[in-house]
PDB file of C-alpha atoms in Angstrom:
ATOM      1  CA  SER A   1       2.439-249.998-160.412  1.00 82.00           C
ATOM      2  CA  GLU A   2      -0.139-252.681-161.203  1.00 81.00           C
ATOM      3  CA  ALA A   3      -0.406-251.573-164.824  1.00 83.00           C
ATOM      4  CA  ALA A   4       3.360-251.412-165.265  1.00 77.00           C
ATOM      5  CA  GLU A   5       3.700-254.913-163.864  1.00 75.00           C
ATOM      6  CA  LEU A   6       0.957-256.318-166.080  1.00 79.00           C
ATOM      7  CA  LEU A   7       2.678-254.780-169.107  1.00 75.00           C
ATOM      8  CA  GLY A   8       5.995-256.284-168.063  1.00 79.00           C
ATOM      9  CA  LEU A   9       7.634-252.880-167.670  1.00 77.00           C
ATOM     10  CA  MET A  10       8.704-253.229-164.054  1.00 81.00           C
ATOM     11  CA  HIS A  11       8.061-255.120-160.872  1.00 83.00           C
ATOM     12  CA  TYR A  12       5.155-253.868-158.784  1.00 83.00           C
ATOM     13  CA  MET A  13       7.440-252.828-155.921  1.00 87.00           C
ATOM     14  CA  GLU A  14       9.763-250.980-158.281  1.00 89.00           C
ATOM     15  CA  GLY A  15       6.813-248.854-159.322  1.00 87.00           C
ATOM     16  CA  LEU A  16       5.916-248.061-155.716  1.00 89.00           C
ATOM     17  CA  ARG A  17       9.533-247.293-154.974  1.00 89.00           C
ATOM     18  CA  LEU A  18       9.448-244.477-157.515  1.00 87.00           C
ATOM     19  CA  ILE A  19       7.066-242.689-155.155  1.00 83.00           C
ATOM     20  CA  THR A  20       9.520-242.909-152.265  1.00 87.00           C
ATOM     21  CA  THR A  21      12.348-241.447-154.327  1.00 89.00           C
ATOM     22  CA  VAL A  22      10.395-238.208-154.615  1.00 91.00           C
ATOM     23  CA  GLU A  23      10.569-237.922-150.822  1.00 94.00           C
ATOM     24  CA  LEU A  24      14.354-238.295-150.546  1.00 96.00           C
ATOM     25  CA  VAL A  25      16.315-235.394-149.061  1.00 97.00           C
ATOM     26  CA  ALA A  26      20.058-234.876-148.827  1.00 97.00           C
ATOM     27  CA  PRO A  27      21.874-235.417-145.517  1.00 98.00           C
ATOM     28  CA  THR A  28      21.848-231.747-144.535  1.00 97.00           C
ATOM     29  CA  SER A  29      23.147-230.591-141.162  1.00 97.00           C
ATOM     30  CA  ASP A  30      21.461-227.751-139.293  1.00 97.00           C
ATOM     31  CA  GLU A  31      22.177-225.630-136.226  1.00 97.00           C
ATOM     32  CA  ASN A  32      21.233-228.508-133.923  1.00 97.00           C
ATOM     33  CA  VAL A  33      22.300-231.747-135.587  1.00 98.00           C
ATOM     34  CA  THR A  34      25.120-232.969-137.825  1.00 98.00           C
ATOM     35  CA  VAL A  35      23.714-235.347-140.452  1.00 98.00           C
ATOM     36  CA  THR A  36      25.840-237.671-142.584  1.00 98.00           C
ATOM     37  CA  ASP A  37      25.352-240.713-144.796  1.00 98.00           C
ATOM     38  CA  THR A  38      27.904-243.355-143.921  1.00 98.00           C
ATOM     39  CA  GLU A  39      28.228-247.095-143.287  1.00 98.00           C
ATOM     40  CA  LEU A  40      28.403-249.153-140.125  1.00 98.00           C
ATOM     41  CA  SER A  41      29.775-252.653-140.574  1.00 97.00           C
ATOM     42  CA  GLY A  42      29.238-252.309-144.320  1.00 97.00           C
ATOM     43  CA  VAL A  43      25.547-251.353-144.068  1.00 98.00           C
ATOM     44  CA  PRO A  44      24.476-247.851-145.195  1.00 98.00           C
ATOM     45  CA  VAL A  45      23.060-245.652-142.443  1.00 98.00           C
ATOM     46  CA  ARG A  46      22.108-242.029-141.935  1.00 98.00           C
ATOM     47  CA  LEU A  47      23.789-240.758-138.783  1.00 98.00           C
ATOM     48  CA  TYR A  48      22.490-237.891-136.626  1.00 98.00           C
ATOM     49  CA  LEU A  49      24.840-236.355-134.047  1.00 98.00           C
ATOM     50  CA  PRO A  50      23.585-233.552-131.766  1.00 97.00           C
ATOM     51  CA  LYS A  51      25.750-230.442-131.711  1.00 96.00           C
ATOM     52  CA  ARG A  52      25.070-229.156-128.225  1.00 91.00           C
ATOM     53  CA  PRO A  53      27.396-230.190-125.379  1.00 89.00           C
ATOM     54  CA  PRO A  54      26.406-233.635-124.127  1.00 86.00           C
ATOM     55  CA  GLY A  55      26.616-232.905-120.402  1.00 86.00           C
ATOM     56  CA  GLY A  56      27.686-236.518-119.981  1.00 93.00           C
ATOM     57  CA  LEU A  57      27.142-239.636-122.057  1.00 97.00           C
ATOM     58  CA  ARG A  58      24.360-239.453-124.616  1.00 97.00           C
ATOM     59  CA  ARG A  59      21.419-241.682-125.396  1.00 98.00           C
ATOM     60  CA  ALA A  60      21.294-243.574-128.698  1.00 98.00           C
ATOM     61  CA  VAL A  61      18.443-244.738-130.929  1.00 98.00           C
ATOM     62  CA  LEU A  62      18.859-247.296-133.704  1.00 98.00           C
ATOM     63  CA  PHE A  63      15.906-246.697-136.029  1.00 98.00           C
ATOM     64  CA  PHE A  64      14.550-249.016-138.737  1.00 98.00           C
ATOM     65  CA  HIS A  65      12.147-247.448-141.244  1.00 98.00           C
ATOM     66  CA  GLY A  66       8.888-248.971-142.432  1.00 97.00           C
ATOM     67  CA  GLY A  67       7.716-249.787-145.935  1.00 96.00           C
ATOM     68  CA  GLY A  68       6.733-253.442-145.920  1.00 97.00           C
ATOM     69  CA  TRP A  69      10.361-254.587-146.154  1.00 98.00           C
ATOM     70  CA  CYS A  70      10.130-253.492-149.808  1.00 96.00           C
ATOM     71  CA  LEU A  71      10.036-249.691-149.691  1.00 96.00           C
ATOM     72  CA  GLY A  72      11.344-246.798-147.665  1.00 96.00           C
ATOM     73  CA  ASP A  73      14.611-245.042-147.009  1.00 97.00           C
ATOM     74  CA  ALA A  74      16.252-243.321-144.066  1.00 98.00           C
ATOM     75  CA  GLY A  75      16.573-240.293-146.330  1.00 97.00           C
ATOM     76  CA  MET A  76      12.841-239.817-146.891  1.00 97.00           C
ATOM     77  CA  HIS A  77      11.673-236.417-145.670  1.00 97.00           C
ATOM     78  CA  GLY A  78       9.430-237.767-142.908  1.00 97.00           C
ATOM     79  CA  TYR A  79      12.047-240.112-141.490  1.00 98.00           C
ATOM     80  CA  ASP A  80      14.776-237.504-141.760  1.00 98.00           C
ATOM     81  CA  LEU A  81      12.633-234.946-139.940  1.00 98.00           C
ATOM     82  CA  MET A  82      11.764-237.410-137.185  1.00 98.00           C
ATOM     83  CA  SER A  83      15.347-238.572-136.709  1.00 98.00           C
ATOM     84  CA  ARG A  84      16.773-235.068-136.417  1.00 97.00           C
ATOM     85  CA  ARG A  85      14.007-234.121-133.978  1.00 97.00           C
ATOM     86  CA  ILE A  86      14.729-237.167-131.805  1.00 97.00           C
ATOM     87  CA  SER A  87      18.441-236.383-131.928  1.00 98.00           C
ATOM     88  CA  ASN A  88      17.915-232.753-130.961  1.00 96.00           C
ATOM     89  CA  GLU A  89      15.226-233.150-128.300  1.00 96.00           C
ATOM     90  CA  LEU A  90      16.778-236.180-126.590  1.00 95.00           C
ATOM     91  CA  ASN A  91      20.379-235.089-127.219  1.00 96.00           C
ATOM     92  CA  ALA A  92      20.773-238.545-128.703  1.00 98.00           C
ATOM     93  CA  VAL A  93      22.833-240.220-131.396  1.00 98.00           C
ATOM     94  CA  VAL A  94      20.404-241.592-133.981  1.00 98.00           C
ATOM     95  CA  VAL A  95      21.425-244.333-136.412  1.00 98.00           C
ATOM     96  CA  SER A  96      18.776-244.721-139.135  1.00 98.00           C
ATOM     97  CA  VAL A  97      19.514-247.907-141.079  1.00 98.00           C
ATOM     98  CA  ASN A  98      19.082-248.348-144.833  1.00 98.00           C
ATOM     99  CA  TYR A  99      18.686-252.117-144.899  1.00 98.00           C
ATOM    100  CA  ARG A 100      18.306-254.051-148.140  1.00 98.00           C
ATOM    101  CA  LEU A 101      14.813-254.228-149.633  1.00 97.00           C
ATOM    102  CA  ALA A 102      12.680-256.920-151.233  1.00 96.00           C
ATOM    103  CA  PRO A 103      12.787-257.716-154.030  1.00 93.00           C
ATOM    104  CA  PRO A 104      15.541-258.554-154.858  1.00 92.00           C
ATOM    105  CA  HIS A 105      16.589-259.092-151.237  1.00 97.00           C
ATOM    106  CA  ARG A 106      14.196-261.206-149.217  1.00 96.00           C
ATOM    107  CA  PHE A 107      14.090-262.550-145.677  1.00 97.00           C
ATOM    108  CA  PRO A 108      16.380-262.704-143.778  1.00 97.00           C
ATOM    109  CA  ALA A 109      18.446-259.996-145.546  1.00 98.00           C
ATOM    110  CA  GLN A 110      16.585-257.104-143.891  1.00 98.00           C
ATOM    111  CA  PHE A 111      16.957-258.602-140.429  1.00 98.00           C
ATOM    112  CA  GLU A 112      20.605-259.456-141.038  1.00 98.00           C
ATOM    113  CA  ASP A 113      21.397-255.845-141.968  1.00 98.00           C
ATOM    114  CA  VAL A 114      19.726-254.214-138.967  1.00 98.00           C
ATOM    115  CA  TYR A 115      21.104-256.831-136.597  1.00 98.00           C
ATOM    116  CA  LEU A 116      24.610-256.389-137.945  1.00 98.00           C
ATOM    117  CA  VAL A 117      24.443-252.609-137.444  1.00 98.00           C
ATOM    118  CA  THR A 118      22.988-252.929-133.948  1.00 98.00           C
ATOM    119  CA  LYS A 119      25.514-255.511-132.811  1.00 98.00           C
ATOM    120  CA  PHE A 120      28.358-253.427-134.239  1.00 98.00           C
ATOM    121  CA  PHE A 121      27.116-250.243-132.586  1.00 98.00           C
ATOM    122  CA  LEU A 122      26.787-251.922-129.188  1.00 98.00           C
ATOM    123  CA  GLN A 123      30.506-252.654-129.033  1.00 97.00           C
ATOM    124  CA  SER A 124      32.187-250.757-126.210  1.00 96.00           C
ATOM    125  CA  LYS A 125      34.688-249.060-128.515  1.00 97.00           C
ATOM    126  CA  VAL A 126      31.934-247.820-130.863  1.00 98.00           C
ATOM    127  CA  LEU A 127      29.738-246.553-128.029  1.00 98.00           C
ATOM    128  CA  SER A 128      32.772-244.743-126.637  1.00 97.00           C
ATOM    129  CA  GLN A 129      33.565-243.258-130.049  1.00 97.00           C
ATOM    130  CA  TYR A 130      30.141-241.590-130.169  1.00 97.00           C
ATOM    131  CA  GLY A 131      29.991-240.780-126.455  1.00 97.00           C
ATOM    132  CA  VAL A 132      26.987-243.030-125.863  1.00 98.00           C
ATOM    133  CA  ASP A 133      25.867-244.358-122.503  1.00 98.00           C
ATOM    134  CA  PRO A 134      25.721-248.183-122.862  1.00 97.00           C
ATOM    135  CA  ALA A 135      22.796-248.230-120.419  1.00 97.00           C
ATOM    136  CA  ARG A 136      20.657-245.924-122.603  1.00 98.00           C
ATOM    137  CA  VAL A 137      20.472-247.484-126.065  1.00 98.00           C
ATOM    138  CA  CYS A 138      17.207-248.493-127.711  1.00 98.00           C
ATOM    139  CA  VAL A 139      15.989-249.920-131.002  1.00 98.00           C
ATOM    140  CA  ALA A 140      12.927-248.443-132.686  1.00 98.00           C
ATOM    141  CA  GLY A 141      10.947-248.797-135.878  1.00 98.00           C
ATOM    142  CA  ASP A 142       7.587-248.293-137.524  1.00 98.00           C
ATOM    143  CA  SER A 143       5.527-250.925-139.341  1.00 97.00           C
ATOM    144  CA  ALA A 144       7.993-253.355-140.960  1.00 98.00           C
ATOM    145  CA  GLY A 145      10.714-251.530-139.055  1.00 98.00           C
ATOM    146  CA  GLY A 146       8.841-252.291-135.832  1.00 98.00           C
ATOM    147  CA  ASN A 147       8.921-255.949-136.820  1.00 98.00           C
ATOM    148  CA  LEU A 148      12.682-255.716-137.305  1.00 98.00           C
ATOM    149  CA  ALA A 149      13.199-253.846-134.031  1.00 98.00           C
ATOM    150  CA  ALA A 150      11.300-256.520-132.105  1.00 98.00           C
ATOM    151  CA  ALA A 151      13.264-259.279-133.814  1.00 98.00           C
ATOM    152  CA  VAL A 152      16.566-257.547-133.048  1.00 98.00           C
ATOM    153  CA  ALA A 153      15.624-257.106-129.385  1.00 98.00           C
ATOM    154  CA  GLN A 154      14.725-260.787-129.087  1.00 97.00           C
ATOM    155  CA  GLN A 155      17.877-261.997-130.827  1.00 97.00           C
ATOM    156  CA  LEU A 156      20.180-259.747-128.813  1.00 97.00           C
ATOM    157  CA  SER A 157      18.841-261.196-125.568  1.00 94.00           C
ATOM    158  CA  GLU A 158      20.045-264.612-126.728  1.00 95.00           C
ATOM    159  CA  ASP A 159      23.388-263.559-128.229  1.00 96.00           C
ATOM    160  CA  PRO A 160      26.266-264.423-125.868  1.00 95.00           C
ATOM    161  CA  GLU A 161      28.626-262.139-127.793  1.00 95.00           C
ATOM    162  CA  VAL A 162      26.632-259.004-126.913  1.00 95.00           C
ATOM    163  CA  LYS A 163      27.407-257.690-123.443  1.00 92.00           C
ATOM    164  CA  THR A 164      25.486-254.400-123.706  1.00 94.00           C
ATOM    165  CA  LYS A 165      21.749-254.783-123.190  1.00 93.00           C
ATOM    166  CA  LEU A 166      19.086-252.612-124.797  1.00 97.00           C
ATOM    167  CA  ARG A 167      17.241-250.184-122.554  1.00 97.00           C
ATOM    168  CA  ALA A 168      14.046-250.325-124.609  1.00 97.00           C
ATOM    169  CA  GLN A 169      12.346-251.258-127.845  1.00 97.00           C
ATOM    170  CA  VAL A 170      10.003-248.689-129.386  1.00 98.00           C
ATOM    171  CA  LEU A 171       7.525-250.368-131.735  1.00 98.00           C
ATOM    172  CA  ILE A 172       5.341-247.995-133.775  1.00 97.00           C
ATOM    173  CA  TYR A 173       2.346-249.805-135.347  1.00 96.00           C
ATOM    174  CA  PRO A 174       4.590-252.855-135.798  1.00 97.00           C
ATOM    175  CA  ALA A 175       3.815-255.755-138.152  1.00 96.00           C
ATOM    176  CA  LEU A 176       4.320-258.591-135.696  1.00 94.00           C
ATOM    177  CA  GLN A 177       2.460-261.592-137.074  1.00 92.00           C
ATOM    178  CA  ALA A 178       1.655-263.149-140.439  1.00 93.00           C
ATOM    179  CA  LEU A 179       0.012-266.369-139.271  1.00 92.00           C
ATOM    180  CA  ASP A 180      -3.573-265.120-139.427  1.00 92.00           C
ATOM    181  CA  LEU A 181      -4.393-262.455-142.000  1.00 94.00           C
ATOM    182  CA  ASP A 182      -8.118-262.457-141.278  1.00 93.00           C
ATOM    183  CA  LEU A 183      -8.021-260.871-137.832  1.00 93.00           C
ATOM    184  CA  PRO A 184     -10.327-257.880-137.117  1.00 95.00           C
ATOM    185  CA  SER A 185      -7.737-255.271-138.086  1.00 93.00           C
ATOM    186  CA  TYR A 186      -7.275-256.915-141.486  1.00 95.00           C
ATOM    187  CA  ARG A 187     -11.038-257.172-142.049  1.00 96.00           C
ATOM    188  CA  ASP A 188     -11.817-253.643-140.852  1.00 96.00           C
ATOM    189  CA  ASN A 189      -9.133-252.093-143.057  1.00 94.00           C
ATOM    190  CA  ALA A 190      -9.449-254.420-146.029  1.00 96.00           C
ATOM    191  CA  HIS A 191     -10.197-251.636-148.511  1.00 96.00           C
ATOM    192  CA  LYS A 192      -9.025-248.505-146.752  1.00 94.00           C
ATOM    193  CA  PRO A 193      -6.145-246.288-147.821  1.00 90.00           C
ATOM    194  CA  LEU A 194      -3.155-246.136-147.271  1.00 88.00           C
ATOM    195  CA  LEU A 195      -2.597-249.788-146.517  1.00 93.00           C
ATOM    196  CA  PRO A 196      -5.403-252.072-147.755  1.00 95.00           C
ATOM    197  CA  ARG A 197      -5.255-255.755-146.941  1.00 96.00           C
ATOM    198  CA  ALA A 198      -4.191-256.705-150.478  1.00 95.00           C
ATOM    199  CA  LEU A 199      -1.111-254.482-150.242  1.00 95.00           C
ATOM    200  CA  MET A 200      -0.209-255.848-146.824  1.00 96.00           C
ATOM    201  CA  VAL A 201      -0.474-259.375-148.206  1.00 96.00           C
ATOM    202  CA  ARG A 202       1.783-258.336-151.077  1.00 95.00           C
ATOM    203  CA  PHE A 203       4.342-256.916-148.669  1.00 97.00           C
ATOM    204  CA  TRP A 204       4.415-260.055-146.536  1.00 97.00           C
ATOM    205  CA  SER A 205       4.637-262.401-149.514  1.00 96.00           C
ATOM    206  CA  GLU A 206       7.338-260.399-151.308  1.00 95.00           C
ATOM    207  CA  TYR A 207       9.353-260.298-148.087  1.00 97.00           C
ATOM    208  CA  LEU A 208       9.191-264.068-147.653  1.00 96.00           C
ATOM    209  CA  SER A 209       9.264-265.569-151.142  1.00 94.00           C
ATOM    210  CA  ALA A 210       9.238-264.991-154.888  1.00 90.00           C
ATOM    211  CA  ASP A 211       6.660-267.776-155.317  1.00 93.00           C
ATOM    212  CA  PRO A 212       3.300-266.271-156.394  1.00 91.00           C
ATOM    213  CA  ALA A 213       1.597-269.306-154.852  1.00 95.00           C
ATOM    214  CA  LEU A 214       2.437-267.960-151.402  1.00 95.00           C
ATOM    215  CA  ARG A 215       0.770-264.636-152.196  1.00 94.00           C
ATOM    216  CA  ALA A 216      -2.374-266.445-153.350  1.00 96.00           C
ATOM    217  CA  ALA A 217      -2.396-268.590-150.225  1.00 96.00           C
ATOM    218  CA  MET A 218      -1.915-265.576-147.952  1.00 96.00           C
ATOM    219  CA  ALA A 219      -4.647-263.654-149.775  1.00 96.00           C
ATOM    220  CA  SER A 220      -7.119-266.445-148.952  1.00 96.00           C
ATOM    221  CA  ASN A 221      -5.591-266.926-145.476  1.00 95.00           C
ATOM    222  CA  ARG A 222      -4.730-270.521-146.300  1.00 94.00           C
ATOM    223  CA  HIS A 223      -0.972-270.272-145.899  1.00 94.00           C
ATOM    224  CA  VAL A 224      -1.000-271.965-142.485  1.00 91.00           C
ATOM    225  CA  PRO A 225      -1.992-275.676-142.460  1.00 89.00           C
ATOM    226  CA  PRO A 226      -5.478-276.255-140.963  1.00 86.00           C
ATOM    227  CA  GLU A 227      -4.065-278.709-138.444  1.00 89.00           C
ATOM    228  CA  ALA A 228      -2.007-275.854-136.975  1.00 86.00           C
ATOM    229  CA  GLY A 229      -5.159-273.843-136.223  1.00 79.00           C
ATOM    230  CA  PRO A 230      -5.490-274.924-132.564  1.00 85.00           C
ATOM    231  CA  LEU A 231      -1.929-273.766-131.946  1.00 84.00           C
ATOM    232  CA  LEU A 232      -2.432-270.197-133.171  1.00 79.00           C
ATOM    233  CA  PRO A 233      -3.920-268.859-129.902  1.00 81.00           C
ATOM    234  CA  LEU A 234      -0.779-270.073-128.149  1.00 81.00           C
ATOM    235  CA  VAL A 235       1.695-268.249-130.428  1.00 76.00           C
TER     236      VAL A 235
END
């Protein structure tokens, strides 16, 4: 990816995205779960519906995949396997959201997509359509998806139009702060696979801006003004 970008052949993230395409699997139903690619409120999602009798209203999980806001897909083998297992074992409706990716779509496009799907799904008529218990709906995500799940949970609590409240948020190694990129976890994993510090900086900067100056500032941990330093422990 780095070589292709230096040669002007493709953007760095486009090169990485080629790796994820190898992992894509078709929406294939099995004896336990019906799997379909569809849209909710105009946003593409992969929907998992358990086949066994519900025995009452079902749970529901709205899942947001990881990938640094730049990579990933609900149709990747690992995410597909996890979603169908959650659907089968919890007898739950799983909505795995394929939000827009950076670049070319930067903040807040990713958040807007997952929030739009969640808010749409939480409508009484939609919950009823899928036989979902409004008291047993959660948002979940890993890495960048954990960031989005946390943001959705916070925003929903302040949205007067949403009457149904989330039961839980499930955050799997979530990326929750970008104010200090020299904390122990960044230093300890600076050069380790699969996610070295330089790649995490690239993910954050690509998510927020096309300006390479931001990436340089984040790489040196100088993207927050020094005078704001005393406030960081309070955030």
